[in-house]
Short mmCIF file of C-alpha atoms and ligand atoms in Angstrom, two decimals:
data_model
loop_
_atom_site.label_atom_id
_atom_site.label_comp_id
_atom_site.label_asym_id
_atom_site.label_seq_id
_atom_site.Cartn_x
_atom_site.Cartn_y
_atom_site.Cartn_z
CA MET D 1 -17.53 3.05 -19.98
CA PHE D 2 -18.87 0.21 -17.97
CA SER D 3 -22.49 0.38 -16.91
CA LYS D 4 -22.16 -1.89 -13.83
CA ILE D 5 -19.32 -3.22 -11.80
CA LEU D 6 -18.87 -5.50 -8.76
CA ILE D 7 -16.64 -4.48 -5.82
CA ALA D 8 -14.76 -7.49 -4.47
CA ASN D 9 -13.94 -5.90 -1.13
CA ARG D 10 -15.26 -4.37 2.09
CA GLY D 11 -14.44 -1.56 4.56
CA GLU D 12 -13.34 1.99 3.47
CA ILE D 13 -12.04 0.97 0.08
CA ALA D 14 -15.28 -0.49 -0.98
CA VAL D 15 -17.03 2.72 0.04
CA ARG D 16 -14.39 4.70 -1.80
CA ILE D 17 -14.86 2.68 -5.03
CA ILE D 18 -18.63 3.00 -4.89
CA ARG D 19 -18.09 6.79 -4.56
CA ALA D 20 -16.05 6.88 -7.74
CA CYS D 21 -18.65 4.69 -9.54
CA LYS D 22 -21.54 6.99 -8.72
CA GLU D 23 -19.62 9.93 -10.03
CA LEU D 24 -18.96 8.09 -13.26
CA GLY D 25 -22.51 6.92 -13.62
CA ILE D 26 -21.67 3.38 -13.08
CA ARG D 27 -24.04 1.04 -11.13
CA THR D 28 -22.44 -1.06 -8.41
CA VAL D 29 -22.76 -4.47 -6.81
CA ALA D 30 -21.38 -5.12 -3.34
CA VAL D 31 -20.47 -8.49 -2.05
CA TYR D 32 -20.43 -9.22 1.68
CA SER D 33 -19.80 -11.92 4.12
CA GLU D 34 -22.30 -13.01 6.78
CA ALA D 35 -20.38 -10.68 9.22
CA ASP D 36 -20.75 -7.68 7.08
CA ILE D 37 -24.62 -7.50 6.44
CA ASP D 38 -24.81 -4.16 8.29
CA CYS D 39 -21.89 -2.58 6.39
CA LEU D 40 -22.06 0.75 4.54
CA HIS D 41 -20.74 -0.70 1.25
CA VAL D 42 -23.76 -3.07 1.21
CA ARG D 43 -26.04 -0.14 1.84
CA PHE D 44 -24.46 2.30 -0.64
CA ALA D 45 -24.31 -0.09 -3.57
CA ASP D 46 -27.13 -0.53 -5.95
CA GLU D 47 -27.24 -4.35 -5.33
CA ALA D 48 -25.57 -6.61 -2.79
CA VAL D 49 -24.82 -10.37 -2.78
CA CYS D 50 -23.75 -12.52 0.26
CA ILE D 51 -20.81 -14.59 -0.77
CA GLY D 52 -20.17 -16.61 2.37
CA PRO D 53 -19.46 -16.91 6.07
CA ALA D 54 -17.46 -14.32 8.08
CA SER D 55 -13.86 -15.81 7.46
CA SER D 56 -12.09 -14.18 4.59
CA ALA D 57 -11.11 -17.46 3.10
CA ASN D 58 -14.76 -18.40 2.74
CA SER D 59 -16.03 -15.04 1.52
CA TYR D 60 -13.69 -12.24 0.18
CA LEU D 61 -11.14 -14.86 -1.05
CA ASN D 62 -13.76 -17.23 -2.34
CA ILE D 63 -13.26 -16.92 -6.10
CA PRO D 64 -16.15 -19.16 -7.28
CA ALA D 65 -18.59 -17.29 -5.01
CA ILE D 66 -17.42 -13.86 -6.30
CA ILE D 67 -17.52 -14.96 -9.94
CA SER D 68 -21.01 -16.37 -9.46
CA ALA D 69 -22.13 -13.17 -7.92
CA ALA D 70 -20.67 -11.22 -10.89
CA GLU D 71 -22.44 -13.65 -13.33
CA ILE D 72 -25.86 -13.47 -11.60
CA THR D 73 -25.75 -9.64 -11.38
CA ASP D 74 -24.39 -9.31 -15.04
CA VAL D 75 -21.47 -6.94 -14.31
CA GLU D 76 -18.92 -6.04 -16.96
CA ALA D 77 -16.07 -5.60 -14.53
CA ILE D 78 -14.69 -6.39 -10.98
CA HIS D 79 -12.83 -3.91 -8.78
CA PRO D 80 -10.66 -5.81 -6.22
CA GLY D 81 -9.67 -2.90 -4.11
CA TYR D 82 -6.55 -3.63 -2.01
CA GLY D 83 -5.67 -6.81 -0.12
CA PHE D 84 -7.79 -9.96 -0.60
CA LEU D 85 -7.73 -10.78 -4.47
CA ALA D 86 -6.12 -7.50 -5.67
CA GLU D 87 -2.86 -9.05 -6.48
CA ASN D 88 -4.02 -12.56 -7.36
CA ALA D 89 -3.03 -13.29 -10.98
CA HIS D 90 -5.10 -16.48 -10.97
CA PHE D 91 -8.20 -14.48 -10.16
CA ALA D 92 -7.46 -11.99 -12.75
CA GLU D 93 -7.21 -14.82 -15.29
CA ILE D 94 -10.50 -16.29 -14.28
CA CYS D 95 -12.26 -12.90 -14.72
CA GLU D 96 -10.65 -12.68 -18.13
CA SER D 97 -11.87 -16.18 -19.09
CA CYS D 98 -15.39 -15.23 -18.01
CA GLN D 99 -15.28 -12.10 -20.06
CA ILE D 100 -15.23 -9.88 -16.96
CA VAL D 101 -12.82 -7.03 -16.89
CA PHE D 102 -10.43 -7.25 -13.95
CA ILE D 103 -9.79 -3.63 -12.91
CA GLY D 104 -6.07 -3.81 -12.60
CA PRO D 105 -3.07 -4.76 -14.85
CA ALA D 106 -2.74 -7.92 -17.00
CA PRO D 107 -2.34 -11.25 -15.08
CA TYR D 108 1.20 -11.44 -16.60
CA ASN D 109 2.10 -8.17 -14.81
CA ILE D 110 0.65 -9.25 -11.59
CA ARG D 111 2.58 -12.46 -11.70
CA LEU D 112 5.85 -10.87 -12.83
CA MET D 113 5.82 -8.22 -10.05
CA GLY D 114 4.39 -10.59 -7.45
CA ASP D 115 7.51 -12.69 -7.73
CA LYS D 116 10.02 -10.31 -6.13
CA MET D 117 12.97 -12.00 -7.70
CA SER D 118 11.59 -11.83 -11.27
CA ALA D 119 10.68 -8.18 -10.58
CA ARG D 120 14.50 -7.54 -9.66
CA GLU D 121 15.73 -9.38 -12.59
CA THR D 122 13.33 -7.42 -14.92
CA MET D 123 14.45 -4.07 -13.51
CA LYS D 124 18.12 -5.01 -13.68
CA LYS D 125 17.82 -5.88 -17.31
CA ALA D 126 16.26 -2.41 -17.90
CA ASN D 127 19.18 -0.63 -16.15
CA ILE D 128 17.04 0.46 -13.23
CA PRO D 129 19.11 0.38 -10.01
CA ILE D 130 18.45 -2.53 -7.72
CA ILE D 131 19.89 -3.34 -4.27
CA PRO D 132 23.11 -5.44 -4.36
CA GLY D 133 22.21 -9.01 -3.87
CA SER D 134 21.41 -12.36 -5.39
CA GLN D 135 20.10 -12.81 -8.91
CA GLU D 136 18.86 -16.31 -8.12
CA ALA D 137 17.11 -18.07 -5.30
CA ILE D 138 19.60 -18.93 -2.44
CA LYS D 139 19.38 -22.73 -1.91
CA THR D 140 22.33 -23.54 0.27
CA LYS D 141 24.13 -21.97 3.28
CA GLU D 142 27.40 -22.05 1.17
CA GLU D 143 25.75 -19.87 -1.50
CA ALA D 144 24.40 -17.55 1.26
CA LEU D 145 27.77 -17.25 2.99
CA LYS D 146 29.67 -16.53 -0.21
CA LEU D 147 27.29 -13.78 -1.23
CA ALA D 148 27.22 -12.18 2.30
CA LYS D 149 31.06 -12.00 2.04
CA LYS D 150 30.75 -10.14 -1.20
CA ILE D 151 28.08 -7.64 -0.42
CA LYS D 152 29.15 -7.44 3.38
CA TYR D 153 26.87 -7.45 6.46
CA PRO D 154 24.24 -6.49 7.36
CA VAL D 155 22.18 -8.50 4.75
CA ILE D 156 18.52 -9.23 4.52
CA ILE D 157 16.83 -12.37 3.45
CA LYS D 158 13.57 -11.91 1.63
CA ALA D 159 10.91 -14.41 0.38
CA SER D 160 10.53 -14.19 -3.35
CA ALA D 161 6.66 -14.68 -3.06
CA GLY D 162 6.56 -12.18 -0.12
CA GLY D 163 6.57 -8.55 -0.46
CA GLY D 164 5.36 -5.87 1.80
CA GLY D 165 7.92 -7.06 4.42
CA LYS D 166 6.51 -10.52 4.84
CA GLY D 167 9.10 -13.15 5.57
CA MET D 168 12.03 -10.59 5.79
CA ARG D 169 15.08 -11.28 8.11
CA VAL D 170 18.05 -9.09 8.75
CA CYS D 171 21.38 -10.83 9.57
CA HIS D 172 24.52 -9.35 10.94
CA ASN D 173 26.92 -12.30 10.90
CA ASP D 174 27.57 -15.87 9.44
CA VAL D 175 26.09 -17.77 12.44
CA ARG D 176 22.76 -15.77 12.23
CA LEU D 177 22.63 -15.99 8.47
CA ILE D 178 22.92 -19.86 8.52
CA SER D 179 20.06 -20.28 10.92
CA ALA D 180 17.84 -17.55 9.37
CA LEU D 181 18.20 -19.07 5.95
CA ILE D 182 16.51 -22.25 7.05
CA THR D 183 13.75 -20.65 9.01
CA ALA D 184 13.15 -18.10 6.17
CA GLN D 185 12.77 -20.95 3.65
CA ASN D 186 10.47 -22.93 5.85
CA GLU D 187 8.37 -19.88 6.70
CA ALA D 188 8.13 -18.98 3.04
CA GLU D 189 7.04 -22.54 2.18
CA ALA D 190 4.37 -22.46 4.90
CA THR D 191 3.09 -18.91 4.14
CA PHE D 192 3.26 -18.81 0.37
CA GLY D 193 3.75 -22.38 -0.65
CA LYS D 194 7.09 -21.49 -2.17
CA SER D 195 10.31 -21.69 -0.33
CA ASP D 196 12.45 -19.42 -2.60
CA VAL D 197 14.40 -16.65 -0.84
CA TYR D 198 16.94 -14.21 -1.94
CA LEU D 199 19.57 -12.01 -0.39
CA GLU D 200 20.07 -8.27 -0.37
CA LYS D 201 22.43 -5.84 1.23
CA TYR D 202 20.53 -4.28 4.18
CA MET D 203 20.18 -0.56 4.08
CA PRO D 204 19.42 0.64 7.54
CA ASN D 205 19.38 4.38 7.14
CA SER D 206 17.19 4.64 4.12
CA ARG D 207 13.62 6.07 3.46
CA HIS D 208 10.90 4.11 1.86
CA ILE D 209 9.71 6.30 -1.02
CA GLU D 210 7.08 5.26 -3.57
CA PHE D 211 6.07 6.75 -6.87
CA GLN D 212 2.47 6.67 -8.12
CA ILE D 213 2.33 5.83 -11.87
CA VAL D 214 -0.63 5.85 -14.25
CA ALA D 215 -0.57 4.17 -17.65
CA ASP D 216 -3.03 3.63 -20.52
CA ARG D 217 -3.08 0.66 -22.88
CA PHE D 218 -1.61 2.80 -25.70
CA GLY D 219 1.76 3.14 -23.99
CA HIS D 220 1.36 6.51 -22.47
CA CYS D 221 2.52 6.68 -18.77
CA VAL D 222 3.04 9.44 -16.29
CA HIS D 223 3.96 9.63 -12.58
CA LEU D 224 2.06 11.61 -9.93
CA GLY D 225 4.91 12.27 -7.58
CA GLU D 226 6.01 10.35 -4.44
CA ARG D 227 4.68 9.26 -1.15
CA GLU D 228 7.00 9.16 1.93
CA CYS D 229 6.18 5.76 3.51
CA SER D 230 9.06 5.32 6.02
CA LEU D 231 6.74 5.25 9.06
CA GLN D 232 5.84 1.59 9.39
CA ARG D 233 5.48 -0.78 12.32
CA ARG D 234 5.95 -4.44 11.42
CA HIS D 235 5.48 -3.42 7.79
CA GLN D 236 2.26 -1.79 8.41
CA LYS D 237 2.26 1.76 7.38
CA LEU D 238 1.04 4.22 10.09
CA LEU D 239 1.46 7.65 8.45
CA GLU D 240 2.19 8.69 4.92
CA GLU D 241 2.87 11.99 3.27
CA SER D 242 3.27 13.63 0.01
CA PRO D 243 5.72 15.16 -1.05
CA SER D 244 8.60 13.81 0.88
CA VAL D 245 11.00 16.28 2.46
CA ALA D 246 13.90 14.30 1.25
CA LEU D 247 13.31 15.07 -2.45
CA ASP D 248 13.95 18.30 -4.32
CA GLU D 249 12.65 19.04 -7.85
CA LYS D 250 15.78 17.45 -9.51
CA LEU D 251 15.63 14.22 -7.61
CA ARG D 252 11.83 13.97 -8.01
CA ARG D 253 12.29 14.24 -11.81
CA LYS D 254 15.03 11.69 -11.77
CA MET D 255 13.19 9.09 -9.68
CA GLY D 256 9.88 9.83 -11.51
CA GLU D 257 11.49 9.17 -14.89
CA ILE D 258 12.88 5.83 -13.54
CA ALA D 259 9.44 4.92 -12.14
CA VAL D 260 7.85 5.56 -15.55
CA LYS D 261 10.62 3.58 -17.33
CA ALA D 262 9.93 0.66 -14.93
CA ALA D 263 6.25 0.71 -15.71
CA LYS D 264 6.87 1.00 -19.48
CA ILE D 265 9.35 -1.81 -19.52
CA VAL D 266 6.57 -4.25 -18.40
CA LYS D 267 3.95 -2.66 -20.53
CA TYR D 268 2.03 -1.84 -17.38
CA GLN D 269 -1.67 -0.72 -17.62
CA GLY D 270 -3.64 1.14 -15.02
CA VAL D 271 -2.42 2.50 -11.59
CA GLY D 272 0.55 1.10 -9.93
CA THR D 273 3.32 2.00 -7.54
CA ILE D 274 7.08 1.68 -7.78
CA GLU D 275 8.72 1.39 -4.45
CA PHE D 276 12.24 2.68 -3.84
CA LEU D 277 14.73 2.74 -1.04
CA LEU D 278 16.34 6.10 -0.83
CA GLU D 279 19.66 6.50 0.89
CA GLU D 280 20.89 9.55 2.72
CA ASP D 281 23.32 10.30 -0.16
CA GLU D 282 20.46 10.36 -2.60
CA ASN D 283 21.22 7.05 -4.09
CA PHE D 284 18.03 5.09 -4.68
CA TYR D 285 17.12 1.56 -5.61
CA PHE D 286 14.04 -0.28 -7.00
CA LEU D 287 12.36 -2.35 -4.15
CA GLU D 288 9.03 -3.66 -5.40
CA MET D 289 6.16 -2.72 -7.77
CA ASN D 290 2.65 -2.88 -6.31
CA THR D 291 0.06 -3.54 -8.90
CA ARG D 292 -2.95 -2.33 -7.03
CA ILE D 293 -4.66 0.94 -5.75
CA GLN D 294 -2.91 1.52 -2.41
CA VAL D 295 -4.35 2.38 0.90
CA GLU D 296 -2.36 5.62 0.95
CA HIS D 297 -3.55 6.88 -2.53
CA PRO D 298 -5.34 9.89 -0.98
CA VAL D 299 -2.22 11.85 -0.18
CA THR D 300 -1.39 11.92 -3.98
CA GLU D 301 -5.01 12.82 -4.76
CA MET D 302 -4.73 15.74 -2.37
CA VAL D 303 -1.58 17.17 -3.91
CA THR D 304 -2.52 16.58 -7.57
CA GLY D 305 -6.29 17.28 -7.36
CA LEU D 306 -6.81 13.94 -9.31
CA ASP D 307 -9.26 11.13 -8.50
CA LEU D 308 -7.23 8.01 -8.79
CA LEU D 309 -10.12 5.66 -8.66
CA LYS D 310 -11.91 7.34 -11.37
CA LEU D 311 -8.77 7.31 -13.40
CA GLN D 312 -8.15 3.55 -12.64
CA ILE D 313 -11.72 2.68 -13.79
CA GLN D 314 -11.48 4.83 -16.97
CA LEU D 315 -8.19 3.23 -17.92
CA ALA D 316 -9.59 -0.25 -17.32
CA ALA D 317 -12.52 0.63 -19.62
CA GLY D 318 -9.96 1.35 -22.32
CA GLU D 319 -9.87 5.17 -22.21
CA LYS D 320 -6.80 7.17 -23.27
CA LEU D 321 -4.89 8.88 -20.52
CA LYS D 322 -5.17 12.61 -21.06
CA LEU D 323 -2.56 13.73 -18.55
CA HIS D 324 0.86 15.01 -19.69
CA GLN D 325 3.82 14.92 -17.35
CA ASP D 326 4.59 18.71 -17.71
CA LYS D 327 1.10 19.67 -17.00
CA ILE D 328 0.69 17.83 -13.80
CA LYS D 329 0.76 20.42 -10.99
CA PHE D 330 1.62 19.49 -7.49
CA SER D 331 0.37 21.89 -4.81
CA GLY D 332 0.71 21.92 -0.99
CA HIS D 333 1.45 19.05 1.38
CA SER D 334 -0.71 16.21 2.40
CA ILE D 335 -0.58 13.80 5.36
CA GLU D 336 -2.52 10.60 6.00
CA CYS D 337 -2.93 9.05 9.46
CA ARG D 338 -4.27 5.39 9.60
CA ILE D 339 -6.74 5.06 12.33
CA ASN D 340 -6.75 1.39 13.41
CA ALA D 341 -8.73 -0.33 16.13
CA GLU D 342 -5.52 -1.19 18.00
CA ASP D 343 -4.04 -0.35 21.46
CA PRO D 344 -0.82 1.55 20.97
CA GLU D 345 -0.11 1.17 24.72
CA ASN D 346 -0.26 -2.59 24.43
CA GLY D 347 1.76 -3.59 21.40
CA PHE D 348 -0.87 -2.53 18.92
CA ILE D 349 -3.09 -5.45 19.73
CA PRO D 350 -6.45 -5.34 17.76
CA CYS D 351 -9.38 -3.95 19.86
CA PRO D 352 -12.70 -4.90 18.18
CA GLY D 353 -15.98 -3.90 19.83
CA THR D 354 -18.99 -1.76 19.09
CA ILE D 355 -18.66 1.91 18.43
CA LYS D 356 -21.05 3.84 20.81
CA THR D 357 -20.13 7.37 19.97
CA LEU D 358 -18.63 8.60 16.73
CA PHE D 359 -17.59 12.04 15.66
CA LEU D 360 -15.69 12.57 12.42
CA PRO D 361 -13.42 15.62 12.07
CA GLY D 362 -14.10 18.20 9.37
CA GLY D 363 -13.52 21.83 8.44
CA PRO D 364 -11.18 23.15 5.77
CA ASN D 365 -8.59 20.72 4.25
CA VAL D 366 -9.82 17.57 6.11
CA ARG D 367 -10.85 14.34 4.48
CA VAL D 368 -11.91 11.15 6.15
CA ASP D 369 -12.07 7.93 4.27
CA THR D 370 -14.09 5.46 6.40
CA HIS D 371 -16.87 2.89 6.59
CA ILE D 372 -17.61 3.22 10.31
CA TYR D 373 -20.69 4.78 11.94
CA SER D 374 -22.16 5.11 15.51
CA GLY D 375 -23.34 1.58 16.39
CA TYR D 376 -20.92 -0.16 13.98
CA LYS D 377 -19.65 -3.44 15.35
CA ILE D 378 -16.00 -3.90 14.48
CA PRO D 379 -15.62 -7.61 13.31
CA THR D 380 -12.59 -9.49 14.49
CA TYR D 381 -12.14 -11.27 11.08
CA TYR D 382 -10.59 -8.58 9.00
CA ASP D 383 -7.83 -5.90 9.23
CA SER D 384 -8.18 -3.30 11.99
CA LEU D 385 -8.25 -0.14 9.69
CA LEU D 386 -11.18 1.95 10.85
CA ALA D 387 -10.47 5.23 8.96
CA LYS D 388 -7.91 7.18 7.08
CA LEU D 389 -7.58 10.82 8.27
CA ILE D 390 -6.18 12.92 5.40
CA VAL D 391 -5.25 16.61 5.55
CA LYS D 392 -3.71 19.14 3.20
CA GLY D 393 -1.85 22.29 4.01
CA GLU D 394 0.08 24.89 2.03
CA ASN D 395 3.17 23.43 3.35
CA ARG D 396 4.28 20.58 5.72
CA THR D 397 4.01 22.75 8.89
CA GLN D 398 0.45 23.81 8.04
CA ALA D 399 -0.53 20.26 7.24
CA ILE D 400 0.76 19.05 10.67
CA LYS D 401 -1.28 21.79 12.44
CA THR D 402 -4.36 20.76 10.71
CA MET D 403 -3.75 17.05 11.33
CA ARG D 404 -3.30 17.80 15.11
CA ARG D 405 -6.56 19.73 15.17
CA ALA D 406 -8.42 16.90 13.25
CA LEU D 407 -7.06 14.23 15.55
CA ASP D 408 -8.20 16.31 18.50
CA GLU D 409 -11.73 16.42 16.98
CA PHE D 410 -11.91 12.65 16.17
CA ILE D 411 -14.06 10.80 18.68
CA ILE D 412 -14.42 6.90 18.49
CA GLU D 413 -15.73 5.64 21.86
CA PRO D 414 -15.02 3.35 23.59
CA ILE D 415 -12.66 1.79 21.10
CA LYS D 416 -8.91 1.99 21.65
CA THR D 417 -7.40 3.37 18.42
CA THR D 418 -4.07 4.65 17.00
CA ILE D 419 -5.34 8.27 17.34
CA THR D 420 -3.39 8.54 20.68
CA PHE D 421 -0.24 7.34 19.04
CA HIS D 422 -0.59 9.76 16.19
CA LYS D 423 -1.02 12.76 18.51
CA GLN D 424 2.33 11.85 20.19
CA LEU D 425 4.04 11.21 16.89
CA LEU D 426 3.03 14.72 15.73
CA GLU D 427 4.80 16.24 18.70
CA ASN D 428 7.99 14.29 18.01
CA LYS D 429 11.01 16.70 17.39
CA ASP D 430 12.63 14.48 14.80
CA PHE D 431 9.33 13.93 12.98
CA LEU D 432 8.77 17.63 12.91
CA ARG D 433 12.17 18.13 11.36
CA GLY D 434 11.33 15.52 8.75
CA ALA D 435 14.26 13.44 10.12
CA ILE D 436 12.72 10.09 9.49
CA ASN D 437 13.83 6.68 8.01
CA THR D 438 12.60 3.15 7.96
CA HIS D 439 13.86 2.54 11.59
CA PHE D 440 12.12 5.56 13.02
CA ILE D 441 9.01 3.84 14.45
CA GLU D 442 10.95 0.78 15.66
CA ASP D 443 13.43 3.08 17.51
CA LEU D 444 10.70 5.26 18.97
CA LEU D 445 8.78 2.26 20.45
CA ALA D 446 12.08 0.80 21.84
CA GLU D 447 12.75 4.15 23.57
CA LYS D 448 9.32 4.18 25.20
CA LYS D 449 9.83 0.73 26.68
CA GLU D 450 12.99 1.83 28.58
C1 LIG Z 1 14.60 -3.26 2.84
C2 LIG Z 1 14.94 -2.42 3.68
C3 LIG Z 1 16.40 -2.15 3.87
N1 LIG Z 1 17.20 -2.88 3.01
N2 LIG Z 1 15.46 -3.90 1.92
C4 LIG Z 1 9.95 -3.22 3.91
C5 LIG Z 1 8.76 -3.41 3.10
C6 LIG Z 1 9.20 -4.00 1.75
N3 LIG Z 1 8.39 -3.40 0.69
C7 LIG Z 1 10.59 -3.70 1.70
N4 LIG Z 1 10.97 -3.28 3.05
C8 LIG Z 1 12.33 -2.90 3.29
N5 LIG Z 1 13.29 -3.51 2.55
C9 LIG Z 1 16.78 -3.68 2.12
N6 LIG Z 1 17.66 -4.30 1.25
C10 LIG Z 1 14.06 -1.64 4.47
C11 LIG Z 1 12.68 -1.99 4.29
C12 LIG Z 1 11.75 -1.22 5.10
C13 LIG Z 1 11.62 -1.31 6.48
C14 LIG Z 1 12.49 -2.26 7.21
C15 LIG Z 1 12.32 -2.38 8.59
C16 LIG Z 1 11.48 -1.51 9.29
C17 LIG Z 1 10.70 -0.71 8.54
C18 LIG Z 1 10.72 -0.56 7.22
C19 LIG Z 1 9.90 0.28 6.54
C20 LIG Z 1 10.02 0.47 5.15
C21 LIG Z 1 10.89 -0.40 4.48
#
């Protein structure tokens, strides 16, 4: 096992990683920007190194500064968390060349899955169902029109370098497709430095279901069930749960087996996520693979009783995976609400400021993953996630009751947060029935405007 690791991240995930390290007996090094000197990850780590000014580009994305910090403090590994450098194959390669373990999969896996077209091609070759669409980049409007005719409208244009919904465009007819193709290509070039886009049939009434997989370097791989992630606004998840009401034992086994097959095909190592679109008729398709620990990992921890961060670090250190698929027991139902410093009444605009009064909910079956405290000044430079409120119940109904009570206890004053939105969502009839899909939030917010 490692004796010391550096955490190349901030916020709640940096705190979460430090917690796992402490329990594993690993010493920790925090890195921080000039805006983050008063952050809890800096206080909780054994050592801390300032890596630059407030802006992410100059600090948490500053590869030379992070590598220097790792060399000065003599760490054996770097944990990238999520976001920032977590899915940067170039960074993983630099770590490797400096003989520092990157806690994540091989650079080759990050690159293969980061390119959404090559991910599609890989899965197709392995007979894993993919959404009907293009096998190669769409270059001209003629190519786009021909394919749209074949797969029929609506279609969706996606950037190959995108993922997570970035650079996606839904089109319902030829005219829209032609204009969207040009803008999508330009946008992809500007955002990712790569203009490649591809086309898929758009599936409007589907659910976004993702499977957690765990694999060691000896070819052993298991899945830890699914997370229902359909509730997103502008491709930012708001609430996640496990299990999904849409899966029965049989479908869970089938999708889980395919998720494991997908991971094995690319010789994946560590923790990862296979995203699927699940249609109402139980047909499902591979969407993307995420090669990082995800924000919503706690709901899987709550229903499996496992510590995914400890597992991830142990696997990166070369340990054998001791889990067996048949022995993994799922119990109860878990829900996570993302608490952001955003105003739901005002288009979810970020609301930074200083927290004057803070009370975190507690009691049975309640978990809060956060980095905030009374007096914490929310910086404007980073994403607005303040806390993840996670609950567990014997079943979905119980979990919802516990979540309502925990949301009522949560005090973050005077900051506007998504707590108010979640309270309303947890009273929504369709949500309570489990009747959700990827359009749920969009439709809900459109209704409110009327
Ligand atoms: C789709 C889709 C429907 N059809 N692709 C969004 C995140 C990224 N990982 C993939 N995403 C989607 N891809 C096809 N062919 C629906 C989504 C999607 C979504 C779309 C609009 C509004 C909310 C959404 C939430 C989850 C997934």
